Amino acid sequence: MTTVAGLVPYLGGALAVGGVVVAATRRRELMVRWCVWALGVPLVTAAFWLGPPGIAVLAAVVGVVAVAELGGLLRLGPVDRAVLGAAIVGLVLTAWLAPGEVFRVAAAGALAIAGVPLLSGDAEHGLRRLGAGLLGLVWLGVLAGLVPSGALGLVLFVAVSIADIVAYATGRRLGGPRLSPLSPAKRWSGTLAGAAAGLLTLAVLSCLTWQTAVAVAVGGPLGDLLESMVKRGARAKDAGRWLPGSGGILDRIDSLLVALAVLLVLG
């Protein structure tokens, strides 16, 4: 099993090679995206290096930003977003400080989310608000699973990220049948190539098991399709616009969230 320290040379090498390739293309969009990765990867790696406390802080911050983006997509009001954000942060902190109480805190969060439209007497939009809030709790609450994961959580993020990049590049070049109407640009050829790249990454990092393989090969693409469904329903191209060249935080962690959920179920 690879440690966080053992991942550093791989991550540094991948960034260096990626930088050379991006510079050779001279495409401004790719250069901006690489700069974001060059800033983000060391921060994420440092958080995992610190162990559960660092991962908990990282997951809580990511969760709050993701709630803001999801709330915008699903047209949730400020109170709904605040309650959902508090529930996600509560889950993450519980996974760190009292892991045996995670399910109890999740249930309390679900009740709080349901209570907002109920207490406001919103007969017109209450069901939509309730469904959106519970979706956010289940979807983003998976971030709590990163806290006890250690280096495996970082490996999973690396594997699904590489799979996404390879799937995008290969699908555009090879074409073929579409993966789903939810995301017309994605092709089966790219998905299969991305899965192979993700599994190879797991093998190189000594983390290839049947559980991690299913998480990356199946959970990763499903996570991407889930966010595509949400964005298409909201008629939005990206979850946010604040991350240069990358949209929003949800656009970066969509595959990781479902891959992590699959791993938690299988593990």
CSV table of C-alpha atoms in Angstrom, one decimal:
chain,number,residue,atom,x,y,z
A,1,MET,CA,0.0,0.0,0.0
A,2,THR,CA,1.5,3.4,-1.0
A,3,THR,CA,1.9,6.0,1.6
A,4,VAL,CA,1.3,9.7,1.1
A,5,ALA,CA,5.0,10.3,1.2
A,6,GLY,CA,5.5,7.6,-1.4
A,7,LEU,CA,3.0,9.4,-3.7
A,8,VAL,CA,4.9,12.7,-3.8
A,9,PRO,CA,7.4,11.6,-6.4
A,10,TYR,CA,4.6,10.3,-8.7
A,11,LEU,CA,2.6,13.4,-8.3
A,12,GLY,CA,5.5,15.7,-8.9
A,13,GLY,CA,6.6,13.7,-11.9
A,14,ALA,CA,3.1,13.8,-13.4
A,15,LEU,CA,2.8,17.5,-12.9
A,16,ALA,CA,6.2,18.0,-14.6
A,17,VAL,CA,5.4,15.8,-17.6
A,18,GLY,CA,2.0,17.5,-17.8
A,19,GLY,CA,3.6,20.9,-17.8
A,20,VAL,CA,5.9,20.0,-20.7
A,21,VAL,CA,3.1,18.5,-22.7
A,22,VAL,CA,0.8,21.5,-22.1
A,23,ALA,CA,3.6,24.0,-22.9
A,24,ALA,CA,4.1,22.1,-26.2
A,25,THR,CA,0.5,22.5,-27.2
A,26,ARG,CA,0.6,26.3,-26.5
A,27,ARG,CA,-3.1,26.2,-25.7
A,28,ARG,CA,-4.0,28.9,-23.2
A,29,GLU,CA,-6.9,26.9,-21.7
A,30,LEU,CA,-4.7,23.9,-21.0
A,31,MET,CA,-2.0,26.1,-19.5
A,32,VAL,CA,-4.5,27.7,-17.1
A,33,ARG,CA,-5.8,24.3,-16.1
A,34,TRP,CA,-2.3,23.0,-15.5
A,35,CYS,CA,-1.6,26.1,-13.3
A,36,VAL,CA,-4.7,25.3,-11.2
A,37,TRP,CA,-3.5,21.7,-10.8
A,38,ALA,CA,0.0,22.9,-9.9
A,39,LEU,CA,-1.4,25.0,-7.1
A,40,GLY,CA,-4.1,22.5,-5.9
A,41,VAL,CA,-2.2,19.2,-5.9
A,42,PRO,CA,0.4,20.3,-3.3
A,43,LEU,CA,-2.3,21.7,-1.0
A,44,VAL,CA,-4.4,18.5,-1.2
A,45,THR,CA,-1.3,16.3,-0.7
A,46,ALA,CA,-0.3,18.4,2.3
A,47,ALA,CA,-3.7,17.9,3.8
A,48,PHE,CA,-3.5,14.1,3.4
A,49,TRP,CA,0.1,14.2,4.8
A,50,LEU,CA,-1.3,15.7,8.1
A,51,GLY,CA,-3.6,12.7,8.5
A,52,PRO,CA,-7.3,12.8,9.7
A,53,PRO,CA,-7.1,16.4,11.0
A,54,GLY,CA,-5.8,17.7,7.7
A,55,ILE,CA,-8.2,15.6,5.6
A,56,ALA,CA,-11.1,16.7,7.8
A,57,VAL,CA,-10.3,20.4,7.2
A,58,LEU,CA,-9.9,19.8,3.5
A,59,ALA,CA,-13.1,17.8,3.2
A,60,ALA,CA,-15.1,20.4,5.2
A,61,VAL,CA,-13.9,23.3,3.1
A,62,VAL,CA,-14.6,21.4,-0.1
A,63,GLY,CA,-18.0,20.4,1.2
A,64,VAL,CA,-19.0,23.9,1.9
A,65,VAL,CA,-17.9,25.1,-1.5
A,66,ALA,CA,-19.7,22.2,-3.2
A,67,VAL,CA,-22.9,22.9,-1.2
A,68,ALA,CA,-22.8,26.5,-2.5
A,69,GLU,CA,-22.4,25.3,-6.1
A,70,LEU,CA,-25.1,22.6,-5.8
A,71,GLY,CA,-27.4,25.0,-4.1
A,72,GLY,CA,-27.0,27.3,-7.1
A,73,LEU,CA,-27.7,24.6,-9.6
A,74,LEU,CA,-30.8,23.3,-7.7
A,75,ARG,CA,-32.1,26.8,-6.8
A,76,LEU,CA,-31.9,26.3,-3.0
A,77,GLY,CA,-32.4,29.3,-0.8
A,78,PRO,CA,-29.8,30.5,1.8
A,79,VAL,CA,-31.4,28.7,4.7
A,80,ASP,CA,-31.5,25.4,2.8
A,81,ARG,CA,-27.8,25.8,1.8
A,82,ALA,CA,-26.8,26.8,5.4
A,83,VAL,CA,-28.5,23.7,6.9
A,84,LEU,CA,-27.1,21.4,4.2
A,85,GLY,CA,-23.6,22.9,4.6
A,86,ALA,CA,-23.8,22.4,8.4
A,87,ALA,CA,-24.9,18.8,7.9
A,88,ILE,CA,-21.9,18.1,5.6
A,89,VAL,CA,-19.4,19.7,8.0
A,90,GLY,CA,-21.0,17.9,10.9
A,91,LEU,CA,-20.6,14.6,9.1
A,92,VAL,CA,-16.9,15.3,8.3
A,93,LEU,CA,-16.1,16.3,11.8
A,94,THR,CA,-17.9,13.3,13.2
A,95,ALA,CA,-15.9,11.0,11.0
A,96,TRP,CA,-12.8,12.5,12.5
A,97,LEU,CA,-13.7,12.9,16.2
A,98,ALA,CA,-16.5,10.3,16.8
A,99,PRO,CA,-16.6,7.9,13.8
A,100,GLY,CA,-19.1,5.6,15.6
A,101,GLU,CA,-21.7,8.3,15.5
A,102,VAL,CA,-21.6,9.0,11.8
A,103,PHE,CA,-25.0,7.4,11.0
A,104,ARG,CA,-26.7,9.2,13.9
A,105,VAL,CA,-25.4,12.5,12.7
A,106,ALA,CA,-26.4,11.7,9.1
A,107,ALA,CA,-30.0,11.0,10.3
A,108,ALA,CA,-30.0,14.2,12.3
A,109,GLY,CA,-28.9,16.1,9.2
A,110,ALA,CA,-31.6,14.5,7.1
A,111,LEU,CA,-34.2,15.6,9.7
A,112,ALA,CA,-32.9,19.1,9.8
A,113,ILE,CA,-32.9,19.4,6.0
A,114,ALA,CA,-36.5,18.1,5.9
A,115,GLY,CA,-37.5,20.5,8.7
A,116,VAL,CA,-36.6,23.7,6.7
A,117,PRO,CA,-39.4,23.4,4.0
A,118,LEU,CA,-41.8,21.8,6.5
A,119,LEU,CA,-41.5,24.6,9.1
A,120,SER,CA,-41.7,27.3,6.4
A,121,GLY,CA,-45.0,25.7,5.1
A,122,ASP,CA,-43.7,25.7,1.5
A,123,ALA,CA,-46.4,23.7,-0.3
A,124,GLU,CA,-45.3,24.8,-3.8
A,125,HIS,CA,-41.6,24.1,-3.7
A,126,GLY,CA,-41.2,22.1,-0.5
A,127,LEU,CA,-40.8,18.7,-2.2
A,128,ARG,CA,-38.2,20.0,-4.6
A,129,ARG,CA,-36.2,21.6,-1.8
A,130,LEU,CA,-36.5,18.4,0.3
A,131,GLY,CA,-35.3,16.2,-2.6
A,132,ALA,CA,-32.5,18.6,-3.5
A,133,GLY,CA,-31.3,18.8,0.2
A,134,LEU,CA,-31.3,15.0,0.7
A,135,LEU,CA,-29.5,14.5,-2.6
A,136,GLY,CA,-26.8,16.9,-1.4
A,137,LEU,CA,-26.6,15.1,1.9
A,138,VAL,CA,-26.1,11.7,0.4
A,139,TRP,CA,-23.9,12.9,-2.5
A,140,LEU,CA,-21.6,15.3,-0.7
A,141,GLY,CA,-21.8,13.5,2.7
A,142,VAL,CA,-19.5,10.9,1.1
A,143,LEU,CA,-16.7,13.3,1.7
A,144,ALA,CA,-16.7,12.1,5.3
A,145,GLY,CA,-15.4,8.8,4.0
A,146,LEU,CA,-12.1,10.5,3.1
A,147,VAL,CA,-11.2,11.1,6.7
A,148,PRO,CA,-10.3,7.5,7.7
A,149,SER,CA,-9.1,6.6,4.2
A,150,GLY,CA,-5.6,7.9,4.6
A,151,ALA,CA,-3.4,7.6,1.5
A,152,LEU,CA,-6.0,5.4,-0.3
A,153,GLY,CA,-8.3,8.5,-0.6
A,154,LEU,CA,-5.6,10.4,-2.4
A,155,VAL,CA,-4.7,7.4,-4.6
A,156,LEU,CA,-8.4,7.2,-5.6
A,157,PHE,CA,-8.5,10.9,-6.5
A,158,VAL,CA,-5.4,10.5,-8.6
A,159,ALA,CA,-6.7,7.4,-10.3
A,160,VAL,CA,-10.1,8.8,-11.3
A,161,SER,CA,-8.5,12.1,-12.4
A,162,ILE,CA,-6.2,10.3,-14.8
A,163,ALA,CA,-9.1,8.1,-16.0
A,164,ASP,CA,-11.1,11.3,-16.7
A,165,ILE,CA,-8.3,12.9,-18.7
A,166,VAL,CA,-7.6,9.7,-20.7
A,167,ALA,CA,-11.3,9.2,-21.3
A,168,TYR,CA,-11.8,12.7,-22.6
A,169,ALA,CA,-8.8,12.6,-24.9
A,170,THR,CA,-9.4,9.1,-26.2
A,171,GLY,CA,-13.1,9.6,-26.7
A,172,ARG,CA,-12.6,12.7,-28.8
A,173,ARG,CA,-10.0,10.9,-31.0
A,174,LEU,CA,-11.6,7.5,-31.4
A,175,GLY,CA,-15.3,8.5,-31.4
A,176,GLY,CA,-17.8,5.6,-31.4
A,177,PRO,CA,-21.1,5.1,-29.5
A,178,ARG,CA,-22.1,7.6,-26.9
A,179,LEU,CA,-21.9,6.5,-23.3
A,180,SER,CA,-25.2,8.2,-22.3
A,181,PRO,CA,-27.6,10.9,-23.5
A,182,LEU,CA,-26.8,12.7,-20.3
A,183,SER,CA,-23.4,13.5,-21.7
A,184,PRO,CA,-23.3,13.3,-25.5
A,185,ALA,CA,-19.6,14.1,-25.7
A,186,LYS,CA,-18.6,11.0,-23.7
A,187,ARG,CA,-18.0,7.8,-25.7
A,188,TRP,CA,-17.6,4.2,-24.7
A,189,SER,CA,-14.2,4.1,-26.3
A,190,GLY,CA,-13.0,6.9,-24.0
A,191,THR,CA,-14.7,5.4,-20.9
A,192,LEU,CA,-13.0,2.0,-21.5
A,193,ALA,CA,-9.6,3.6,-22.2
A,194,GLY,CA,-10.0,5.8,-19.1
A,195,ALA,CA,-10.9,2.7,-17.0
A,196,ALA,CA,-7.8,1.0,-18.2
A,197,ALA,CA,-5.6,4.0,-17.3
A,198,GLY,CA,-7.2,4.2,-13.9
A,199,LEU,CA,-6.5,0.6,-13.2
A,200,LEU,CA,-3.0,0.9,-14.4
A,201,THR,CA,-2.6,3.9,-12.0
A,202,LEU,CA,-3.9,1.8,-9.1
A,203,ALA,CA,-1.4,-1.0,-10.0
A,204,VAL,CA,1.6,1.3,-10.2
A,205,LEU,CA,0.7,2.7,-6.8
A,206,SER,CA,0.2,-0.7,-5.3
A,207,CYS,CA,-3.5,-0.2,-4.5
A,208,LEU,CA,-5.1,-2.4,-7.1
A,209,THR,CA,-7.8,-4.7,-5.5
A,210,TRP,CA,-11.1,-5.7,-7.0
A,211,GLN,CA,-12.9,-3.1,-4.8
A,212,THR,CA,-10.7,-0.2,-5.9
A,213,ALA,CA,-10.9,-1.5,-9.5
A,214,VAL,CA,-14.7,-1.4,-9.4
A,215,ALA,CA,-14.7,2.0,-7.7
A,216,VAL,CA,-12.5,3.6,-10.4
A,217,ALA,CA,-13.8,1.8,-13.5
A,218,VAL,CA,-17.5,2.0,-12.6
A,219,GLY,CA,-18.0,4.5,-9.9
A,220,GLY,CA,-15.9,7.2,-11.6
A,221,PRO,CA,-17.9,7.3,-14.8
A,222,LEU,CA,-21.2,7.1,-12.9
A,223,GLY,CA,-20.1,10.1,-10.8
A,224,ASP,CA,-19.5,12.1,-13.9
A,225,LEU,CA,-22.9,11.2,-15.4
A,226,LEU,CA,-24.6,12.1,-12.1
A,227,GLU,CA,-23.2,15.6,-12.2
A,228,SER,CA,-24.1,15.8,-15.9
A,229,MET,CA,-27.7,15.0,-15.1
A,230,VAL,CA,-27.8,17.7,-12.4
A,231,LYS,CA,-26.3,20.3,-14.7
A,232,ARG,CA,-28.5,19.4,-17.6
A,233,GLY,CA,-31.5,19.7,-15.4
A,234,ALA,CA,-30.3,23.1,-14.3
A,235,ARG,CA,-29.3,24.0,-17.9
A,236,ALA,CA,-25.8,24.8,-16.8
A,237,LYS,CA,-22.5,24.0,-18.4
A,238,ASP,CA,-20.4,24.0,-15.2
A,239,ALA,CA,-21.1,23.8,-11.5
A,240,GLY,CA,-19.2,27.1,-11.0
A,241,ARG,CA,-17.0,29.6,-12.7
A,242,TRP,CA,-14.5,30.5,-10.0
A,243,LEU,CA,-11.9,27.8,-10.8
A,244,PRO,CA,-10.0,29.0,-13.9
A,245,GLY,CA,-10.2,26.4,-16.7
A,246,SER,CA,-12.0,23.9,-14.5
A,247,GLY,CA,-15.5,25.3,-13.7
A,248,GLY,CA,-16.3,24.6,-10.1
A,249,ILE,CA,-15.2,22.2,-7.3
A,250,LEU,CA,-18.1,19.8,-8.2
A,251,ASP,CA,-16.7,19.5,-11.7
A,252,ARG,CA,-13.5,18.3,-10.2
A,253,ILE,CA,-14.8,15.9,-7.6
A,254,ASP,CA,-17.9,14.4,-9.2
A,255,SER,CA,-16.1,11.2,-10.2
A,256,LEU,CA,-14.3,10.9,-6.9
A,257,LEU,CA,-17.5,11.2,-4.9
A,258,VAL,CA,-19.3,8.2,-6.4
A,259,ALA,CA,-16.0,6.2,-6.7
A,260,LEU,CA,-15.5,6.7,-3.0
A,261,ALA,CA,-19.1,5.8,-2.3
A,262,VAL,CA,-18.7,2.5,-4.2
A,263,LEU,CA,-15.5,1.8,-2.3
A,264,LEU,CA,-17.2,2.4,1.0
A,265,VAL,CA,-20.0,0.0,0.1
A,266,LEU,CA,-17.7,-2.7,-1.1
A,267,GLY,CA,-15.1,-2.2,1.5
